[in-house]
Short mmCIF file of C-alpha atoms and ligand atoms in Angstrom, two decimals:
data_model
loop_
_atom_site.label_atom_id
_atom_site.label_comp_id
_atom_site.label_asym_id
_atom_site.label_seq_id
_atom_site.Cartn_x
_atom_site.Cartn_y
_atom_site.Cartn_z
CA LEU A 539 0.00 0.00 0.00
CA LEU A 540 2.68 2.53 0.96
CA SER A 541 5.01 4.19 -1.55
CA LYS A 542 8.74 3.61 -1.08
CA ARG A 543 9.02 7.11 0.44
CA LEU A 544 6.20 6.62 2.97
CA GLN A 545 7.47 3.10 3.69
CA ALA A 546 10.79 4.66 4.75
CA VAL A 547 8.93 7.03 7.11
CA TYR A 548 6.86 4.10 8.46
CA GLN A 549 10.06 2.10 9.20
CA MET A 550 11.27 4.84 11.55
CA VAL A 551 8.20 4.75 13.83
CA ASP A 552 8.79 2.89 17.11
CA GLU A 553 6.36 0.26 18.40
CA ASN A 554 3.71 1.06 21.04
CA THR A 555 3.62 4.73 20.12
CA ARG A 556 0.87 7.35 19.89
CA VAL A 557 1.43 9.09 16.58
CA ALA A 558 0.19 12.32 15.01
CA ASP A 559 0.69 12.44 11.25
CA ILE A 560 0.47 16.10 10.25
CA GLY A 561 -0.55 16.86 6.65
CA SER A 562 -1.75 13.28 6.38
CA ASP A 563 -3.79 13.78 3.17
CA HIS A 564 -5.13 10.26 2.42
CA ALA A 565 -4.07 9.00 5.92
CA TYR A 566 -2.17 6.05 4.40
CA LEU A 567 0.58 6.26 7.02
CA PRO A 568 -1.66 6.19 10.16
CA VAL A 569 -3.77 3.39 8.62
CA GLU A 570 -0.69 1.24 8.00
CA LEU A 571 0.75 1.99 11.46
CA ILE A 572 -2.49 0.90 13.15
CA GLU A 573 -3.18 -2.09 10.90
CA GLU A 574 0.34 -3.43 11.46
CA ASN A 575 0.11 -2.82 15.21
CA ILE A 576 3.10 -0.49 15.29
CA ALA A 577 1.24 2.44 16.83
CA ASN A 578 -1.45 2.06 19.50
CA TYR A 579 -3.28 5.22 18.47
CA ALA A 580 -2.95 7.79 15.68
CA ILE A 581 -4.23 11.21 14.72
CA ALA A 582 -4.37 12.06 11.02
CA GLY A 583 -4.14 15.88 10.94
CA GLU A 584 -5.05 17.67 7.75
CA VAL A 585 -5.68 21.34 6.94
CA ALA A 586 -7.66 20.73 3.74
CA VAL A 587 -11.33 19.78 4.11
CA GLY A 588 -11.52 17.50 1.02
CA PRO A 589 -8.76 15.03 1.96
CA MET A 590 -9.81 15.17 5.62
CA SER A 591 -13.40 14.07 4.96
CA ARG A 592 -12.27 11.40 2.45
CA SER A 593 -9.83 9.95 5.02
CA LYS A 594 -12.51 10.04 7.70
CA LYS A 595 -14.81 7.92 5.49
CA ASP A 596 -11.96 5.48 4.69
CA VAL A 597 -11.02 5.10 8.37
CA GLU A 598 -14.66 4.34 9.23
CA LYS A 599 -14.96 1.92 6.28
CA PHE A 600 -11.92 -0.04 7.49
CA GLY A 601 -13.34 -0.08 11.04
CA LEU A 602 -10.36 1.84 12.41
CA SER A 603 -12.11 4.86 13.94
CA LYS A 604 -11.49 3.68 17.51
CA LYS A 605 -7.74 3.92 16.96
CA ILE A 606 -7.44 6.69 14.34
CA ASP A 607 -8.84 10.18 14.78
CA VAL A 608 -8.99 12.18 11.56
CA ARG A 609 -8.90 15.85 12.52
CA LEU A 610 -9.14 19.07 10.57
CA GLY A 611 -6.61 21.70 11.59
CA ASP A 612 -3.46 23.68 10.94
CA GLY A 613 -0.27 21.82 11.87
CA LEU A 614 0.03 20.66 15.47
CA ALA A 615 -3.16 22.48 16.50
CA VAL A 616 -4.92 19.11 16.11
CA ILE A 617 -2.99 17.76 19.14
CA LYS A 618 -4.22 18.19 22.73
CA GLU A 619 -2.17 17.31 25.82
CA ALA A 620 -4.71 14.61 26.76
CA ASP A 621 -3.96 12.79 23.46
CA ARG A 622 -0.53 11.87 24.89
CA ILE A 623 1.02 11.98 21.44
CA ASP A 624 4.69 10.91 21.70
CA THR A 625 5.59 10.75 18.00
CA VAL A 626 4.91 13.31 15.27
CA THR A 627 5.42 12.55 11.58
CA ILE A 628 5.41 15.26 8.89
CA ALA A 629 6.05 14.02 5.35
CA GLY A 630 5.83 15.19 1.77
CA MET A 631 6.16 18.96 2.26
CA GLY A 632 8.93 21.48 1.72
CA GLY A 633 11.41 22.18 4.51
CA ILE A 634 10.13 25.75 4.92
CA LEU A 635 6.56 24.53 5.59
CA ILE A 636 7.76 21.81 8.00
CA GLN A 637 9.88 24.37 9.87
CA SER A 638 6.95 26.79 10.04
CA ILE A 639 4.53 24.10 11.33
CA LEU A 640 7.02 23.15 14.06
CA THR A 641 7.77 26.77 14.98
CA ARG A 642 4.05 27.51 15.44
CA ALA A 643 3.56 24.54 17.78
CA THR A 644 2.81 25.46 21.39
CA LEU A 645 4.52 23.94 24.42
CA GLU A 646 1.26 22.11 25.25
CA GLN A 647 1.16 20.49 21.80
CA LEU A 648 4.79 19.39 22.07
CA SER A 649 4.67 18.49 25.78
CA ASN A 650 4.60 14.68 25.40
CA VAL A 651 6.40 14.52 22.05
CA LYS A 652 9.65 12.58 22.26
CA THR A 653 10.17 11.71 18.60
CA LEU A 654 9.85 13.66 15.36
CA ILE A 655 10.03 11.91 12.00
CA LEU A 656 10.31 14.44 9.20
CA GLN A 657 10.49 13.96 5.45
CA PRO A 658 11.06 17.27 3.68
CA ASN A 659 10.83 17.15 -0.11
CA ILE A 660 13.43 19.93 -0.27
CA GLY A 661 15.21 22.22 2.20
CA GLU A 662 16.53 19.50 4.53
CA PRO A 663 19.15 21.82 6.17
CA LEU A 664 16.35 24.11 7.44
CA VAL A 665 14.72 21.18 9.17
CA ARG A 666 18.02 20.08 10.76
CA HIS A 667 18.57 23.66 12.00
CA TRP A 668 15.12 23.72 13.64
CA LEU A 669 15.85 20.41 15.39
CA VAL A 670 19.21 21.55 16.78
CA ASP A 671 17.77 24.93 17.87
CA ASN A 672 14.90 23.20 19.70
CA SER A 673 16.75 20.52 21.68
CA PHE A 674 16.22 17.56 19.37
CA VAL A 675 19.06 15.21 18.43
CA ILE A 676 19.06 13.39 15.10
CA VAL A 677 19.08 9.66 15.84
CA ASP A 678 18.46 8.18 12.40
CA GLU A 679 18.27 9.21 8.76
CA ASP A 680 17.36 7.45 5.54
CA ILE A 681 17.51 8.38 1.87
CA VAL A 682 15.39 6.80 -0.87
CA GLU A 683 14.86 7.36 -4.56
CA GLU A 684 11.38 7.20 -6.05
CA ASP A 685 10.21 8.42 -9.47
CA HIS A 686 13.52 10.21 -10.14
CA HIS A 687 13.33 12.18 -6.90
CA VAL A 688 15.55 11.61 -3.89
CA TYR A 689 13.88 11.92 -0.47
CA GLU A 690 15.53 12.20 2.93
CA ILE A 691 13.88 11.08 6.16
CA ILE A 692 15.10 12.49 9.48
CA LYS A 693 14.26 10.97 12.88
CA ALA A 694 15.01 13.07 15.97
CA GLU A 695 14.52 12.71 19.70
CA LYS A 696 14.11 15.24 22.48
CA THR A 697 17.38 15.66 24.40
CA ASN A 698 18.87 17.61 27.28
CA ASN A 699 22.33 17.47 25.76
CA ILE A 700 22.28 19.98 22.98
CA ALA A 701 24.64 18.83 20.25
CA ASN A 702 25.38 21.23 17.41
CA LEU A 703 26.11 20.05 13.90
CA THR A 704 28.85 21.12 11.50
CA GLU A 705 27.98 22.89 8.23
CA PRO A 706 28.49 19.71 6.15
CA GLU A 707 26.25 17.82 8.61
CA PHE A 708 23.44 20.39 8.28
CA LEU A 709 23.77 20.15 4.49
CA MET A 710 24.13 16.41 3.96
CA GLY A 711 22.83 14.85 7.18
CA PRO A 712 25.05 13.62 10.07
CA ILE A 713 23.84 10.01 9.80
CA LEU A 714 23.48 9.90 6.01
CA MET A 715 27.13 11.02 5.79
CA GLN A 716 28.16 8.00 7.84
CA LYS A 717 25.88 5.50 6.09
CA LYS A 718 27.01 6.79 2.68
CA THR A 719 24.59 4.58 0.74
CA PRO A 720 24.72 4.41 -3.09
CA THR A 721 21.64 6.71 -3.26
CA PHE A 722 23.44 9.28 -1.07
CA VAL A 723 26.62 9.12 -3.14
CA SER A 724 24.69 9.47 -6.39
CA LYS A 725 22.68 12.47 -5.07
CA TRP A 726 25.79 14.36 -4.02
CA GLN A 727 27.80 13.39 -7.10
CA HIS A 728 25.00 14.92 -9.14
CA LYS A 729 24.95 18.09 -6.99
CA LEU A 730 28.75 18.33 -7.17
CA ASN A 731 28.62 18.31 -10.96
CA SER A 732 25.94 20.99 -11.08
CA TYR A 733 27.75 23.23 -8.56
CA GLN A 734 30.99 22.88 -10.55
CA LYS A 735 29.17 23.85 -13.75
CA ALA A 736 27.51 26.78 -11.98
CA VAL A 737 30.87 28.07 -10.69
CA SER A 738 32.45 27.92 -14.12
CA ASN A 739 29.43 29.72 -15.64
CA MET A 740 29.57 32.39 -12.96
CA GLN A 741 33.30 32.88 -13.45
CA ASN A 742 32.74 33.42 -17.20
CA ALA A 743 29.87 35.85 -16.67
CA LYS A 744 30.28 39.57 -17.44
CA GLN A 745 29.47 40.57 -13.88
CA ILE A 746 31.15 38.32 -11.38
CA ASP A 747 29.31 37.71 -8.07
CA GLN A 748 32.26 36.66 -5.92
CA THR A 749 30.17 36.01 -2.78
CA LYS A 750 27.96 33.51 -4.64
CA ILE A 751 31.02 31.84 -6.16
CA ASP A 752 32.62 31.51 -2.72
CA VAL A 753 29.47 29.90 -1.26
CA MET A 754 29.34 27.38 -4.14
CA LYS A 755 33.04 26.64 -3.77
CA GLN A 756 32.53 25.98 -0.07
CA TYR A 757 29.71 23.49 -0.87
CA ILE A 758 31.97 21.82 -3.45
CA LYS A 759 34.69 21.47 -0.82
CA TYR A 760 32.30 19.92 1.72
CA ILE A 761 30.91 17.45 -0.81
CA GLU A 762 34.35 16.44 -2.12
CA GLU A 763 35.52 15.78 1.43
CA ILE A 764 32.61 13.43 2.12
CA LEU A 765 32.38 11.52 -1.18
N1 SAM B 1901 1.95 13.25 4.27
C1 SAM B 1901 1.42 12.71 3.01
C2 SAM B 1901 2.51 12.05 2.24
O1 SAM B 1901 3.68 12.21 2.60
O2 SAM B 1901 2.23 11.36 1.25
C3 SAM B 1901 0.77 13.80 2.19
C4 SAM B 1901 1.70 14.84 1.64
S1 SAM B 1901 0.81 16.07 0.77
C5 SAM B 1901 1.89 16.48 -0.52
C6 SAM B 1901 0.88 17.46 1.87
C7 SAM B 1901 -0.39 17.59 2.69
O3 SAM B 1901 -0.15 18.50 3.76
C8 SAM B 1901 -1.57 18.12 1.90
O4 SAM B 1901 -2.66 17.25 2.05
C9 SAM B 1901 -1.83 19.49 2.55
O5 SAM B 1901 -3.20 19.84 2.55
C10 SAM B 1901 -1.31 19.28 3.96
N2 SAM B 1901 -0.90 20.49 4.67
C11 SAM B 1901 -0.24 21.57 4.19
N3 SAM B 1901 -0.05 22.48 5.14
C12 SAM B 1901 -0.58 21.97 6.28
C13 SAM B 1901 -0.71 22.45 7.62
N4 SAM B 1901 -0.25 23.64 7.97
N5 SAM B 1901 -1.33 21.65 8.53
C14 SAM B 1901 -1.82 20.45 8.18
N6 SAM B 1901 -1.73 19.96 6.92
C15 SAM B 1901 -1.12 20.70 5.99
#
């Protein structure tokens, strides 16, 4: 049932958890987590009325409404303290939107949350910055390719020991850098080539933007050191 990308998010969810899937759309992830007995309870949060009411009907049809609540709302506003949600998943959105959803969460909504599993479609460094700035430590990462797009999945846990990351770690992922899977190597090889082309184009341009060139060169250096 799940796509390769959502399967990778699913794999990161711990057993016996209470999960809120924010921006759940069709609610595939909560349904699978409950049907496979990974999570004990799940909220499917969705801001758009259409997908929310469709998911609600599906959840009822499958007889899962005791264990899955489909709720209409913006971001983590669908979570109440009494729900005792310990795991939040946010998948299939840009990093800016994920960061903004997390930034707008109140202390009450995050009070029981121990684990965040985030899958930004782009802008992964922004998400890693939010985690580090808000006392979460990255404990696992995965990278998968589906339909010619590469997706990264980041799992983080609440911590008292704030650990900063280096610039290359924010960019490429502290755990992905260690795992260095073929998908990771191919993603960054591709980026390296395009940055190198961009630098040579910029150097041949009439008006040279040295600051931009220096930033690109720095990225090239980071990537070359890791690959
Ligand atoms: N999470 C699913 C997945 O990964 O396949 C669906 C991803 S879909 C591309 C993004 C969903 O997030 C849409 O259904 C959209 O309506 C919802 N969304 C966007 N902003 C949201 C917000 N602030 N709060 C809740 N849902 C939001």
